[in-house]
PDB file of C-alpha atoms in Angstrom:
ATOM      1  CA  MET A   1     -16.673 -11.260 -13.079  1.00 48.00           C
ATOM      2  CA  LYS A   2     -16.104 -10.589 -16.869  1.00 52.00           C
ATOM      3  CA  LEU A   3     -15.801  -6.753 -18.046  1.00 56.00           C
ATOM      4  CA  LYS A   4     -18.990  -6.764 -20.533  1.00 62.00           C
ATOM      5  CA  ASN A   5     -20.875  -8.419 -17.390  1.00 78.00           C
ATOM      6  CA  LYS A   6     -19.633  -5.571 -15.006  1.00 83.00           C
ATOM      7  CA  LYS A   7     -21.007  -2.999 -17.299  1.00 85.00           C
ATOM      8  CA  ILE A   8     -24.183  -4.629 -18.080  1.00 87.00           C
ATOM      9  CA  TRP A   9     -24.758  -5.499 -14.515  1.00 89.00           C
ATOM     10  CA  CYS A  10     -23.797  -2.005 -13.388  1.00 91.00           C
ATOM     11  CA  ALA A  11     -26.221  -0.565 -15.972  1.00 93.00           C
ATOM     12  CA  VAL A  12     -29.075  -2.626 -14.930  1.00 95.00           C
ATOM     13  CA  MET A  13     -28.783  -1.970 -11.012  1.00 96.00           C
ATOM     14  CA  ILE A  14     -28.442   2.179 -12.349  1.00 97.00           C
ATOM     15  CA  ILE A  15     -31.989   1.558 -13.673  1.00 98.00           C
ATOM     16  CA  VAL A  16     -33.091  -0.766 -10.500  1.00 98.00           C
ATOM     17  CA  ILE A  17     -32.103   2.211  -8.281  1.00 98.00           C
ATOM     18  CA  VAL A  18     -33.328   5.450 -10.593  1.00 98.00           C
ATOM     19  CA  ALA A  19     -37.368   3.071 -10.893  1.00 98.00           C
ATOM     20  CA  ILE A  20     -37.019   2.564  -6.997  1.00 98.00           C
ATOM     21  CA  ASP A  21     -36.692   6.475  -6.590  1.00 98.00           C
ATOM     22  CA  GLN A  22     -39.213   7.504  -9.181  1.00 98.00           C
ATOM     23  CA  ILE A  23     -42.025   5.248  -7.976  1.00 98.00           C
ATOM     24  CA  THR A  24     -41.706   5.793  -4.477  1.00 98.00           C
ATOM     25  CA  LYS A  25     -41.531   9.928  -5.059  1.00 98.00           C
ATOM     26  CA  TYR A  26     -44.653   9.090  -7.185  1.00 98.00           C
ATOM     27  CA  PHE A  27     -46.166   7.186  -4.554  1.00 97.00           C
ATOM     28  CA  ALA A  28     -44.854  10.049  -2.012  1.00 97.00           C
ATOM     29  CA  LYS A  29     -46.830  12.526  -3.942  1.00 96.00           C
ATOM     30  CA  THR A  30     -49.807  10.571  -4.452  1.00 96.00           C
ATOM     31  CA  TYR A  31     -50.480   9.938  -0.812  1.00 96.00           C
ATOM     32  CA  LEU A  32     -48.585  12.317   1.260  1.00 96.00           C
ATOM     33  CA  LEU A  33     -48.731  15.674  -0.616  1.00 94.00           C
ATOM     34  CA  GLY A  34     -51.197  17.858   1.670  1.00 91.00           C
ATOM     35  CA  ASN A  35     -51.777  14.600   4.247  1.00 93.00           C
ATOM     36  CA  GLY A  36     -49.059  15.776   6.508  1.00 92.00           C
ATOM     37  CA  ALA A  37     -46.526  13.374   8.235  1.00 93.00           C
ATOM     38  CA  LYS A  38     -47.209   9.339   7.800  1.00 95.00           C
ATOM     39  CA  PRO A  39     -45.415   7.748  11.340  1.00 94.00           C
ATOM     40  CA  PHE A  40     -42.982   4.511   9.704  1.00 95.00           C
ATOM     41  CA  ILE A  41     -41.689   3.465  12.493  1.00 95.00           C
ATOM     42  CA  LYS A  42     -42.455   6.045  15.643  1.00 93.00           C
ATOM     43  CA  GLY A  43     -39.976   8.557  17.062  1.00 92.00           C
ATOM     44  CA  VAL A  44     -37.262   6.973  13.972  1.00 96.00           C
ATOM     45  CA  VAL A  45     -38.525   7.806  10.879  1.00 97.00           C
ATOM     46  CA  GLU A  46     -41.607   9.620   9.382  1.00 97.00           C
ATOM     47  CA  PHE A  47     -42.956   9.530   5.831  1.00 97.00           C
ATOM     48  CA  VAL A  48     -43.533  13.426   5.110  1.00 97.00           C
ATOM     49  CA  TYR A  49     -43.768  15.521   1.419  1.00 97.00           C
ATOM     50  CA  ALA A  50     -41.449  18.034   0.747  1.00 95.00           C
ATOM     51  CA  GLN A  51     -39.807  20.240  -2.418  1.00 94.00           C
ATOM     52  CA  ASN A  52     -36.823  20.874  -2.774  1.00 90.00           C
ATOM     53  CA  THR A  53     -35.752  23.663  -5.023  1.00 85.00           C
ATOM     54  CA  GLY A  54     -31.753  23.587  -3.883  1.00 70.00           C
ATOM     55  CA  VAL A  55     -29.823  21.138  -3.199  1.00 63.00           C
ATOM     56  CA  ALA A  56     -28.285  18.993   0.095  1.00 61.00           C
ATOM     57  CA  PHE A  57     -30.408  20.539   2.604  1.00 53.00           C
ATOM     58  CA  SER A  58     -32.158  23.293   0.497  1.00 54.00           C
ATOM     59  CA  LEU A  59     -28.966  25.303  -0.081  1.00 54.00           C
ATOM     60  CA  PHE A  60     -28.448  27.669  -2.879  1.00 56.00           C
ATOM     61  CA  ASP A  61     -32.620  27.655  -3.560  1.00 63.00           C
ATOM     62  CA  GLY A  62     -34.154  28.512  -6.649  1.00 64.00           C
ATOM     63  CA  GLY A  63     -30.946  27.325  -8.742  1.00 71.00           C
ATOM     64  CA  ARG A  64     -32.880  24.952 -10.939  1.00 74.00           C
ATOM     65  CA  TRP A  65     -30.921  25.169 -14.240  1.00 82.00           C
ATOM     66  CA  PHE A  66     -27.538  25.242 -12.720  1.00 85.00           C
ATOM     67  CA  PHE A  67     -28.473  22.338 -11.005  1.00 84.00           C
ATOM     68  CA  ILE A  68     -29.819  20.490 -14.196  1.00 89.00           C
ATOM     69  CA  ALA A  69     -26.998  21.550 -16.632  1.00 90.00           C
ATOM     70  CA  LEU A  70     -24.403  20.645 -13.195  1.00 89.00           C
ATOM     71  CA  THR A  71     -25.608  17.126 -12.957  1.00 91.00           C
ATOM     72  CA  LEU A  72     -26.120  16.351 -16.488  1.00 94.00           C
ATOM     73  CA  ALA A  73     -22.508  17.242 -17.078  1.00 94.00           C
ATOM     74  CA  VAL A  74     -21.035  15.371 -13.796  1.00 92.00           C
ATOM     75  CA  THR A  75     -23.136  12.657 -14.993  1.00 95.00           C
ATOM     76  CA  VAL A  76     -22.062  12.098 -18.370  1.00 95.00           C
ATOM     77  CA  LEU A  77     -18.522  12.756 -17.626  1.00 92.00           C
ATOM     78  CA  CYS A  78     -18.573   9.588 -14.712  1.00 91.00           C
ATOM     79  CA  ILE A  79     -20.849   7.351 -17.162  1.00 92.00           C
ATOM     80  CA  ILE A  80     -17.656   8.186 -19.609  1.00 90.00           C
ATOM     81  CA  TYR A  81     -15.054   7.299 -17.039  1.00 88.00           C
ATOM     82  CA  MET A  82     -17.205   4.127 -15.526  1.00 87.00           C
ATOM     83  CA  TYR A  83     -17.237   2.756 -19.196  1.00 84.00           C
ATOM     84  CA  LYS A  84     -14.546   4.323 -21.515  1.00 85.00           C
ATOM     85  CA  GLY A  85     -11.785   5.188 -18.861  1.00 72.00           C
ATOM     86  CA  LYS A  86     -10.187   3.504 -16.012  1.00 65.00           C
ATOM     87  CA  GLY A  87     -12.934   3.318 -13.691  1.00 58.00           C
ATOM     88  CA  GLN A  88     -13.767   0.500 -15.731  1.00 64.00           C
ATOM     89  CA  SER A  89     -10.876  -1.772 -13.991  1.00 71.00           C
ATOM     90  CA  ASN A  90     -11.848  -1.771 -10.509  1.00 82.00           C
ATOM     91  CA  LEU A  91     -15.381  -2.820  -9.447  1.00 86.00           C
ATOM     92  CA  TRP A  92     -15.412  -1.035  -5.944  1.00 90.00           C
ATOM     93  CA  LEU A  93     -14.896   2.209  -7.977  1.00 90.00           C
ATOM     94  CA  PHE A  94     -17.254   1.026 -10.751  1.00 90.00           C
ATOM     95  CA  TRP A  95     -19.832   0.407  -8.791  1.00 93.00           C
ATOM     96  CA  SER A  96     -19.376   3.334  -6.381  1.00 94.00           C
ATOM     97  CA  LEU A  97     -19.433   5.291  -9.340  1.00 95.00           C
ATOM     98  CA  GLY A  98     -22.962   3.561 -10.102  1.00 95.00           C
ATOM     99  CA  VAL A  99     -24.774   3.975  -7.263  1.00 97.00           C
ATOM    100  CA  ILE A 100     -23.646   7.547  -7.364  1.00 97.00           C
ATOM    101  CA  VAL A 101     -24.878   8.528 -11.109  1.00 97.00           C
ATOM    102  CA  SER A 102     -28.410   6.298 -10.007  1.00 97.00           C
ATOM    103  CA  GLY A 103     -28.977   9.081  -7.479  1.00 97.00           C
ATOM    104  CA  ALA A 104     -28.009  11.861  -9.600  1.00 96.00           C
ATOM    105  CA  ILE A 105     -30.699  10.448 -12.234  1.00 97.00           C
ATOM    106  CA  GLY A 106     -33.643  10.320  -9.892  1.00 97.00           C
ATOM    107  CA  ASN A 107     -33.085  13.442  -8.827  1.00 95.00           C
ATOM    108  CA  LEU A 108     -32.127  15.086 -12.763  1.00 95.00           C
ATOM    109  CA  ILE A 109     -35.545  13.804 -13.468  1.00 97.00           C
ATOM    110  CA  ASP A 110     -37.100  15.458 -10.471  1.00 96.00           C
ATOM    111  CA  ARG A 111     -35.667  18.674 -11.675  1.00 93.00           C
ATOM    112  CA  ILE A 112     -36.416  18.350 -15.267  1.00 94.00           C
ATOM    113  CA  PHE A 113     -40.226  17.605 -14.928  1.00 95.00           C
ATOM    114  CA  TRP A 114     -40.873  19.408 -11.812  1.00 94.00           C
ATOM    115  CA  GLY A 115     -38.679  22.282 -11.100  1.00 92.00           C
ATOM    116  CA  TYR A 116     -37.985  20.230  -7.618  1.00 93.00           C
ATOM    117  CA  VAL A 117     -37.005  17.002  -6.087  1.00 94.00           C
ATOM    118  CA  ILE A 118     -39.375  15.560  -4.367  1.00 97.00           C
ATOM    119  CA  ASP A 119     -38.114  14.692  -0.949  1.00 97.00           C
ATOM    120  CA  PHE A 120     -40.056  12.086   1.777  1.00 97.00           C
ATOM    121  CA  ILE A 121     -38.075  10.632   4.543  1.00 97.00           C
ATOM    122  CA  ASN A 122     -37.724  12.230   7.738  1.00 97.00           C
ATOM    123  CA  PRO A 123     -35.725  10.920  10.727  1.00 96.00           C
ATOM    124  CA  THR A 124     -37.006  12.086  13.451  1.00 95.00           C
ATOM    125  CA  PHE A 125     -34.729  10.532  15.802  1.00 94.00           C
ATOM    126  CA  VAL A 126     -32.539  13.642  14.730  1.00 92.00           C
ATOM    127  CA  ASN A 127     -32.850  16.800  13.967  1.00 90.00           C
ATOM    128  CA  PHE A 128     -31.918  16.751   9.916  1.00 89.00           C
ATOM    129  CA  ALA A 129     -33.548  17.229   6.375  1.00 91.00           C
ATOM    130  CA  VAL A 130     -35.957  15.529   4.238  1.00 94.00           C
ATOM    131  CA  PHE A 131     -34.293  13.199   1.887  1.00 96.00           C
ATOM    132  CA  ASN A 132     -35.289  10.283  -0.864  1.00 97.00           C
ATOM    133  CA  ILE A 133     -34.009   7.186  -1.921  1.00 98.00           C
ATOM    134  CA  ALA A 134     -31.673   9.334  -4.482  1.00 97.00           C
ATOM    135  CA  ASP A 135     -29.815  10.998  -1.726  1.00 96.00           C
ATOM    136  CA  CYS A 136     -29.375   7.699  -0.056  1.00 97.00           C
ATOM    137  CA  ALA A 137     -27.464   6.516  -3.171  1.00 97.00           C
ATOM    138  CA  VAL A 138     -25.677   9.416  -3.987  1.00 96.00           C
ATOM    139  CA  THR A 139     -24.637   9.705  -0.231  1.00 96.00           C
ATOM    140  CA  LEU A 140     -23.838   5.682  -0.461  1.00 97.00           C
ATOM    141  CA  GLY A 141     -22.039   6.366  -3.298  1.00 97.00           C
ATOM    142  CA  THR A 142     -19.589   8.838  -2.316  1.00 96.00           C
ATOM    143  CA  ILE A 143     -18.856   7.173   1.095  1.00 97.00           C
ATOM    144  CA  SER A 144     -18.268   3.790  -1.277  1.00 96.00           C
ATOM    145  CA  LEU A 145     -16.083   6.229  -3.302  1.00 95.00           C
ATOM    146  CA  MET A 146     -14.047   7.441  -0.676  1.00 95.00           C
ATOM    147  CA  ALA A 147     -13.256   4.649   1.306  1.00 95.00           C
ATOM    148  CA  TYR A 148     -11.970   3.280  -1.994  1.00 93.00           C
ATOM    149  CA  LEU A 149     -10.055   6.401  -2.670  1.00 92.00           C
ATOM    150  CA  LEU A 150      -8.655   6.208   0.391  1.00 92.00           C
ATOM    151  CA  PHE A 151      -7.773   2.016   0.733  1.00 89.00           C
ATOM    152  CA  ASP A 152      -6.496   2.687  -2.760  1.00 83.00           C
ATOM    153  CA  ILE A 153      -3.796   5.758  -1.012  1.00 81.00           C
ATOM    154  CA  PHE A 154      -2.923   3.150   1.353  1.00 78.00           C
ATOM    155  CA  LYS A 155      -2.662   0.176  -0.557  1.00 78.00           C
ATOM    156  CA  THR A 156      -0.498   1.768  -3.096  1.00 69.00           C
ATOM    157  CA  ASN A 157       1.358   3.908  -0.681  1.00 64.00           C
ATOM    158  CA  ALA A 158       2.006   1.765   2.390  1.00 57.00           C
ATOM    159  CA  VAL A 159       4.948   1.698   3.867  1.00 53.00           C
ATOM    160  CA  PRO A 160       6.140  -1.615   5.678  1.00 53.00           C
ATOM    161  CA  ILE A 161       6.368  -0.888   9.698  1.00 54.00           C
ATOM    162  CA  ILE A 162       9.240  -3.235   9.797  1.00 57.00           C
ATOM    163  CA  ASN A 163      12.261  -3.383   7.139  1.00 51.00           C
ATOM    164  CA  ILE A 164      12.534  -6.916   6.626  1.00 52.00           C
ATOM    165  CA  ASN A 165      15.455  -6.886   4.492  1.00 56.00           C
ATOM    166  CA  ALA A 166      17.390  -4.128   7.207  1.00 50.00           C
TER     167      ALA A 166
END
């Protein structure tokens, strides 16, 4: 894939993920607010409206402006690294950062305009936090980034098990 095309497709991916996140949050606010939980897959997942003024699992509740500043700074640095730095040289790294950035932007929009993040996906088969599409993007992008970093460490520091030249 040509580098220029990779940059364009990654930008499109970021826009699409942010749009899906914001559209689903709009529907959650419109149809779930004040209406209780709505089963999606009985016993597995339900949709319920929730407002999160903290970060993951509602930790550090009430730090709106701190989280806005931190998210904005990290997002801008990731975008600069992706488009100007070494991040553009590897597709796996580039796309992993792009997915993280899209999730960060989705939740950043909520924090700026509402003062909280709209969550609506509630897994009922396990005791877990209510989350949204942006949270999924950040989580999956982070898992992909960690896998890339582990793969890169083992690839560059690989020691042969059997020394053929001995």
